[in-house]
CSV table of C-alpha atoms in Angstrom, one decimal:
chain,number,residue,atom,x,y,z
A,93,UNK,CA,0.0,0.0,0.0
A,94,UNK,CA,2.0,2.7,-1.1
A,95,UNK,CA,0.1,6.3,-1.4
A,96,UNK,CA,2.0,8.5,-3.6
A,97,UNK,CA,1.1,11.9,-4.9
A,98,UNK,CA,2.2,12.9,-8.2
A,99,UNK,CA,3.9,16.1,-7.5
A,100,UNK,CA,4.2,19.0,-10.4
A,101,UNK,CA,2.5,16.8,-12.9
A,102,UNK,CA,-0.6,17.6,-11.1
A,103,UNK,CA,-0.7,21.8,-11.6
A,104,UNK,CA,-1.2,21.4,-15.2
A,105,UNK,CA,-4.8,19.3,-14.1
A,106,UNK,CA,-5.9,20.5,-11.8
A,107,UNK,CA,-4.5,24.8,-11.5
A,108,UNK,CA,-3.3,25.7,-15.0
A,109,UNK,CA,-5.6,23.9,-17.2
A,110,UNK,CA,-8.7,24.6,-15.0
A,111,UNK,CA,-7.6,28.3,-15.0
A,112,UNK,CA,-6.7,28.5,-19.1
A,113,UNK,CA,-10.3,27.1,-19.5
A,114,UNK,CA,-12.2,29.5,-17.5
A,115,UNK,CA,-10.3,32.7,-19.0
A,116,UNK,CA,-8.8,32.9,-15.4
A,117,UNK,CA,-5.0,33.3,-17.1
A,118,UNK,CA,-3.5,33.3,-19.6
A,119,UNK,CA,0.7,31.7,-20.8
A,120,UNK,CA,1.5,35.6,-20.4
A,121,UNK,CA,-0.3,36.4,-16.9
A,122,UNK,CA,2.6,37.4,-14.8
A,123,UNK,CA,2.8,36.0,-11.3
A,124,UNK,CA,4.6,37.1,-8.5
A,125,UNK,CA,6.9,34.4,-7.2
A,126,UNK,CA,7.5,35.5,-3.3
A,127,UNK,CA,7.3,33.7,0.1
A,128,UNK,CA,3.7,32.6,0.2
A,129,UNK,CA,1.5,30.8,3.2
A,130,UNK,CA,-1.1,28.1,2.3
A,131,UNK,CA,-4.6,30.0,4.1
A,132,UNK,CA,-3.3,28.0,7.4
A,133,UNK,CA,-0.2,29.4,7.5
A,134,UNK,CA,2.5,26.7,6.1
A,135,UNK,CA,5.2,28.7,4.8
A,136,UNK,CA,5.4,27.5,0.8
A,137,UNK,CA,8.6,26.6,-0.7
A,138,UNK,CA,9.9,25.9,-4.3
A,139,UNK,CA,12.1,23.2,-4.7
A,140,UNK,CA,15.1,25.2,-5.6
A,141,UNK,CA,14.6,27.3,-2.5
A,142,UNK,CA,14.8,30.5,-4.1
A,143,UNK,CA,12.2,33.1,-5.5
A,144,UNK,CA,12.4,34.3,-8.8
A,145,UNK,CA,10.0,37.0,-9.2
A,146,UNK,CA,7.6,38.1,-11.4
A,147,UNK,CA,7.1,34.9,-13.9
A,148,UNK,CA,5.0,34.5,-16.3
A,149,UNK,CA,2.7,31.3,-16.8
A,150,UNK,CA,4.8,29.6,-19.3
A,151,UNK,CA,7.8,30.2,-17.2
A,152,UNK,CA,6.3,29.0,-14.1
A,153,UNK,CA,5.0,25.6,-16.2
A,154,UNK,CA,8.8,25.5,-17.9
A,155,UNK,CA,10.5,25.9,-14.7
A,156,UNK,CA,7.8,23.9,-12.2
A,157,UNK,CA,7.8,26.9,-9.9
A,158,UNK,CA,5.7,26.1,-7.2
A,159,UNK,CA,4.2,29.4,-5.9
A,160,UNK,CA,2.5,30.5,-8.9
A,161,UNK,CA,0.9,27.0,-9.1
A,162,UNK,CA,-0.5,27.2,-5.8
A,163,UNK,CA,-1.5,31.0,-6.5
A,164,UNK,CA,-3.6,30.0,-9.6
A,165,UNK,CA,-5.1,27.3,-7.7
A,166,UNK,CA,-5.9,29.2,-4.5
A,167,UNK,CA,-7.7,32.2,-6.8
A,168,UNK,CA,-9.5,29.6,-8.7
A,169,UNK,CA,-10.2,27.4,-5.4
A,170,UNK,CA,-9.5,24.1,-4.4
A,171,UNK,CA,-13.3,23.1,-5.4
A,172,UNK,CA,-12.8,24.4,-9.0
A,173,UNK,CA,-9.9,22.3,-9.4
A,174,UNK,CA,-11.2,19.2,-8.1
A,175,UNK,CA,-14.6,20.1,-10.1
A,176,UNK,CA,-11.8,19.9,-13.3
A,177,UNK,CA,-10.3,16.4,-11.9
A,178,UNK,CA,-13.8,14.8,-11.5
A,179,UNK,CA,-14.4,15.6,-14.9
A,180,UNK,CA,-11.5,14.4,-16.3
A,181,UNK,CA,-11.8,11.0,-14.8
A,182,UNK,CA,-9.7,8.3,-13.1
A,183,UNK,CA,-7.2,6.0,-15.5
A,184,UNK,CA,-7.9,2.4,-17.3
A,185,UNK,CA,-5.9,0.1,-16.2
A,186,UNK,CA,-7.7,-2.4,-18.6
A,187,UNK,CA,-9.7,-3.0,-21.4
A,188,UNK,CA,-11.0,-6.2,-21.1
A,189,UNK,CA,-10.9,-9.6,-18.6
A,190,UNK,CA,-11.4,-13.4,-20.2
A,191,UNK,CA,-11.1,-16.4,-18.7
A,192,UNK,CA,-8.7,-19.3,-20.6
A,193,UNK,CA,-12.0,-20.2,-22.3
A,194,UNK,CA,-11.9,-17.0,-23.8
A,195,UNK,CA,-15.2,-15.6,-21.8
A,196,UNK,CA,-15.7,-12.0,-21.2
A,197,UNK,CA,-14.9,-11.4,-17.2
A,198,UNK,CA,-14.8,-7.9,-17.5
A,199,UNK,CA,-14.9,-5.6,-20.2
A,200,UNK,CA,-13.9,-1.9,-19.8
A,201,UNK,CA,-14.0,-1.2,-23.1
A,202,UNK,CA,-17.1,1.2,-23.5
A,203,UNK,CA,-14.9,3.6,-22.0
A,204,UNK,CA,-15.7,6.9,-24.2
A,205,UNK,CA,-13.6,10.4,-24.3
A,206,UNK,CA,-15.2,13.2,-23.5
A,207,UNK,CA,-13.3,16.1,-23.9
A,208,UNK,CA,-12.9,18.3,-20.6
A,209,UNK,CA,-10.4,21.0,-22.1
A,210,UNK,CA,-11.4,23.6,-24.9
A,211,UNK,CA,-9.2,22.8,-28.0
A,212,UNK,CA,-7.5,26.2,-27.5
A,213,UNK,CA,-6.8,24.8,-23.7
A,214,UNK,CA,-5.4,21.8,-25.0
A,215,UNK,CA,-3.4,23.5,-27.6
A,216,UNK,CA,-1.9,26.2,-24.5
A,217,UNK,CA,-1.0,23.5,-22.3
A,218,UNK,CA,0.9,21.5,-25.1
A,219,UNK,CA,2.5,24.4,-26.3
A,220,UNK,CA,4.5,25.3,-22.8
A,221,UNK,CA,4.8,21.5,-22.3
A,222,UNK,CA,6.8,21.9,-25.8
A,223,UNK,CA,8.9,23.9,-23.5
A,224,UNK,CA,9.7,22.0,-20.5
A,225,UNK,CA,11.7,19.6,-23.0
A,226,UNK,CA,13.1,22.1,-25.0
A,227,UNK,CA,14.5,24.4,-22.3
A,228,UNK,CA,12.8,23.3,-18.8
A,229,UNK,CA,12.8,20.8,-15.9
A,230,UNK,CA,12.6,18.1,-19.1
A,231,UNK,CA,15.2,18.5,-20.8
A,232,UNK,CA,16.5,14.8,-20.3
A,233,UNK,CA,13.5,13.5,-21.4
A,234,UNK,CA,13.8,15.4,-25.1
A,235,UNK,CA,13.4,12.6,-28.4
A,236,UNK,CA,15.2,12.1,-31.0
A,237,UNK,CA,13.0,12.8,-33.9
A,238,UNK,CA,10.0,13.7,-32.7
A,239,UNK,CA,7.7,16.0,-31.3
A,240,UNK,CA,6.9,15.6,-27.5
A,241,UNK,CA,5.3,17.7,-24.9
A,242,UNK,CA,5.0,17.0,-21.1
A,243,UNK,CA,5.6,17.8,-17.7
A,244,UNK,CA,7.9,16.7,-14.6
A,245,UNK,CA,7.1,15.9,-10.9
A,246,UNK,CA,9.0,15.6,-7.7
A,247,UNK,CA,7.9,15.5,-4.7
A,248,UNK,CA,9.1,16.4,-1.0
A,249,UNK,CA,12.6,15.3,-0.4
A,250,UNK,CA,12.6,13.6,-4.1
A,251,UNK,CA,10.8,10.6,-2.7
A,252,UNK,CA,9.0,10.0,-5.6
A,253,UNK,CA,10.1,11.2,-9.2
A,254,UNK,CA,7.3,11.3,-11.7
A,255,UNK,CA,7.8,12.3,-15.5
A,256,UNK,CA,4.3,12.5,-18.0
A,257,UNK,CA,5.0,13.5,-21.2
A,258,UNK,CA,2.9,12.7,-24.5
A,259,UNK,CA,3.6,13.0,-28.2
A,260,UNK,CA,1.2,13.1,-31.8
A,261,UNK,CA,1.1,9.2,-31.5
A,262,UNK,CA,1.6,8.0,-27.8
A,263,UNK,CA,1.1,9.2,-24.0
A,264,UNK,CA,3.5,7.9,-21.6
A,265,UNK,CA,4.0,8.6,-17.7
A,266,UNK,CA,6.9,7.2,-15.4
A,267,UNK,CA,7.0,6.6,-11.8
A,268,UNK,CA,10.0,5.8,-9.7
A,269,UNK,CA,9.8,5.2,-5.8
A,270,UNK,CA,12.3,3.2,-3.6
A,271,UNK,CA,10.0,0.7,-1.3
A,272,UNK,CA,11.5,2.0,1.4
A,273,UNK,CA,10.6,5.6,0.3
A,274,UNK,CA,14.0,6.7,0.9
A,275,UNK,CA,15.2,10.0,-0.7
A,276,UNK,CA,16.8,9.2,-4.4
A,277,UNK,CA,20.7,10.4,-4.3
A,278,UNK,CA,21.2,14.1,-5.5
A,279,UNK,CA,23.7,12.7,-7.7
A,280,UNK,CA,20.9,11.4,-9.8
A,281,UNK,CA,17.4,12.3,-9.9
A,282,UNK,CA,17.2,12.8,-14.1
A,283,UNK,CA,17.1,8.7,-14.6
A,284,UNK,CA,13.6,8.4,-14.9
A,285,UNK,CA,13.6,11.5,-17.8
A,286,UNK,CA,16.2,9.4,-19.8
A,287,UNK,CA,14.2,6.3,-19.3
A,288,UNK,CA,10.9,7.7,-20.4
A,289,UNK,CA,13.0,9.0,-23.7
A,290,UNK,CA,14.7,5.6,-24.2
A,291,UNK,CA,11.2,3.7,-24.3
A,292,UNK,CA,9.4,6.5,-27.0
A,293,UNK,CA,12.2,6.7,-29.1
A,294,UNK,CA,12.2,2.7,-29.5
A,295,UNK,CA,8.3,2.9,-29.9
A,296,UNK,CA,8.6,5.8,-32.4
A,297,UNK,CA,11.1,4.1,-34.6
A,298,UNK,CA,9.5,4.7,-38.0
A,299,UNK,CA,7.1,7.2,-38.0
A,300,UNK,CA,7.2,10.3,-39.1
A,301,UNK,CA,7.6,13.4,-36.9
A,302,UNK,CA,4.9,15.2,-36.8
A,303,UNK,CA,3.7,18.4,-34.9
A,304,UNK,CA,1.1,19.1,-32.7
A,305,UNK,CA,-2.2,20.2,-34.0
A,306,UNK,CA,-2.6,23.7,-33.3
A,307,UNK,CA,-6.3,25.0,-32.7
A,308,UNK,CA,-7.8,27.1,-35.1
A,309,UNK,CA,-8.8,28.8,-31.8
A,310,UNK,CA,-5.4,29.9,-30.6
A,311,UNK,CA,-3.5,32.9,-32.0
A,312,UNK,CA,-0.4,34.4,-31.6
A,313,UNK,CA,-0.2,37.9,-30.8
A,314,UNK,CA,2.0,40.6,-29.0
A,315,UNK,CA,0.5,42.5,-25.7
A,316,UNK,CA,1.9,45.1,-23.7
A,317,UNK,CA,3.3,43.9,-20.3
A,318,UNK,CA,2.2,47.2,-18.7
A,319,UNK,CA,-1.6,47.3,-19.9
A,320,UNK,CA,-2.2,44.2,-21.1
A,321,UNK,CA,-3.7,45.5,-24.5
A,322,UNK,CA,-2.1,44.9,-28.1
A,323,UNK,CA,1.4,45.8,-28.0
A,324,UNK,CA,2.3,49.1,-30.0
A,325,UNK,CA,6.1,49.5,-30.5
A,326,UNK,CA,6.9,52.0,-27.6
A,327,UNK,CA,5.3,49.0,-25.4
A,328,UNK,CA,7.3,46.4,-22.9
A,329,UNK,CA,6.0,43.4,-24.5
A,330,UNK,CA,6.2,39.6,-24.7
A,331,UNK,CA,4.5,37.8,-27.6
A,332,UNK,CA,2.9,35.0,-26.5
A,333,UNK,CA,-0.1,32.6,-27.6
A,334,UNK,CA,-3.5,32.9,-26.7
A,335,UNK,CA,-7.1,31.8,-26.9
A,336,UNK,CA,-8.9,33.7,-29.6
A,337,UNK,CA,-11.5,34.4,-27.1
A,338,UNK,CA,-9.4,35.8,-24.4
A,339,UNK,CA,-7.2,38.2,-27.0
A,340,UNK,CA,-7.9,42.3,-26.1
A,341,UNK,CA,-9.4,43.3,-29.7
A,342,UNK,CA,-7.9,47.4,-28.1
A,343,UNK,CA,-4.4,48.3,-28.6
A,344,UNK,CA,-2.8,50.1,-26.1
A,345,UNK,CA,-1.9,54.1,-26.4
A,346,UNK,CA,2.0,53.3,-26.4
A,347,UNK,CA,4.5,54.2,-23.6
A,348,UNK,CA,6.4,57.7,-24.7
């Protein structure tokens, strides 16, 4: 009986996605990343024990900060993001139980999707998860030839190491745990990144890379940092991607 949570893996679920989908955020909403009390009073850390400021949403999802995670999640509340979870639904560990005769036991396979996430959601989420291989807490878990998205999780005292990462073709997630639950060495706590790679480059062998779909309903665009309005060249900016819904049709009056 071994109860383990699923560390960072989880914020994308249950505070980033929940939050993207309601309009709450968006990749470009800066967060301040400062010391921070959960409403009873624990004292929040991240796990490089430092703060690094204002971040945005992609950097906090790049970098698994853990502030801005519980931030998002604390506006949106708890219930919102549970709400989210329900909704999403619990794995399937199996699709169907015979018996040597060949008799149906069980059959799970009536299973259908339902999609949770608006497209533009989905499309978000994968597009920073692009990230977290490329340039974030991923980066050992990168393919060779192909596209992949995903995200890593730790939790206290790297206890348990947790990497779930998908590409156009396959989903994968890796879990790594002593029995004991002792702490994994400092020396390495990246193996489980290079085994998740090692298995989906073998199962990719063949097929073509291929990029993710991007929704019809996401679009790039440039706002200024200050106002939050369409970027005009005297602007701080950051160009960024955004649901077509939540994009501010006004342009701002430019900084001078």
């Amino acid at each position: 009986d071994n109860y383990s949570q699923p560390g960072s893996t989880f914020k994308i679920l249950s505070a980033y996605g929940p939050a993207l989908d309601l309009g709450k955020i968006t990749l470009a909403t800066v967060i301040k990343d400062e010391p921070f009390n959960y409403s009873d009073g624990t004292p929040l850390q991240n796990s490089d024990l430092t703060y690094h400021g204002d971040v945005t949403v992609r950097q906090a999802i790049i970098n698994s900060i853990n502030i801005p995670a519980v931030k998002v999640l604390t506006e949106l509340t708890p219930k919102v993001g549970f709400d989210y979870l329900k909704k999403l639904g619990k794995p399937v560990f199996y699709t169907k139980v015979t018996d040597s005769k060949g008799n149906v036991l069980i059959d799970n396979t009536e299973n259908k999707a339902t999609q949770v996430f608006k497209a533009s959601t989905a499309s978000l989420l994968t597009n920073a998860m692009e990230d977290v291989l490329e340039k974030g807490t991923g980066v050992a878990a990168r393919l060779d030839n192909m596209h992949a998205a995903g995200k890593t999780g730790t939790t206290n005292e790297a206890k348990d190491l947790v990497f779930a990462g998908f590409t156009p073709y396959y989903t994968a997630a890796i879990w790594a745990t002593y029995d004991t639950h002792a702490e994994f060495p400092e020396s390495d706590r990246e193996f489980h990144k290079r085994l998740w790679a090692k298995v989906m480059n073998e199962i990719h062998e063949g097929l073509a890379d291929m990029d993710f779909e991007t929704s019809a309903t996401v679009q790039e665009a440039t706002i200024c940092t200050k106002t939050g309005l369409l970027a005009r060249s005297s602007c701080p900016s950051i160009t960024e991607y955004f649901a077509v819904s939540d994009l501010p049709t006004e342009r701002c009056k430019g900084h001078y």
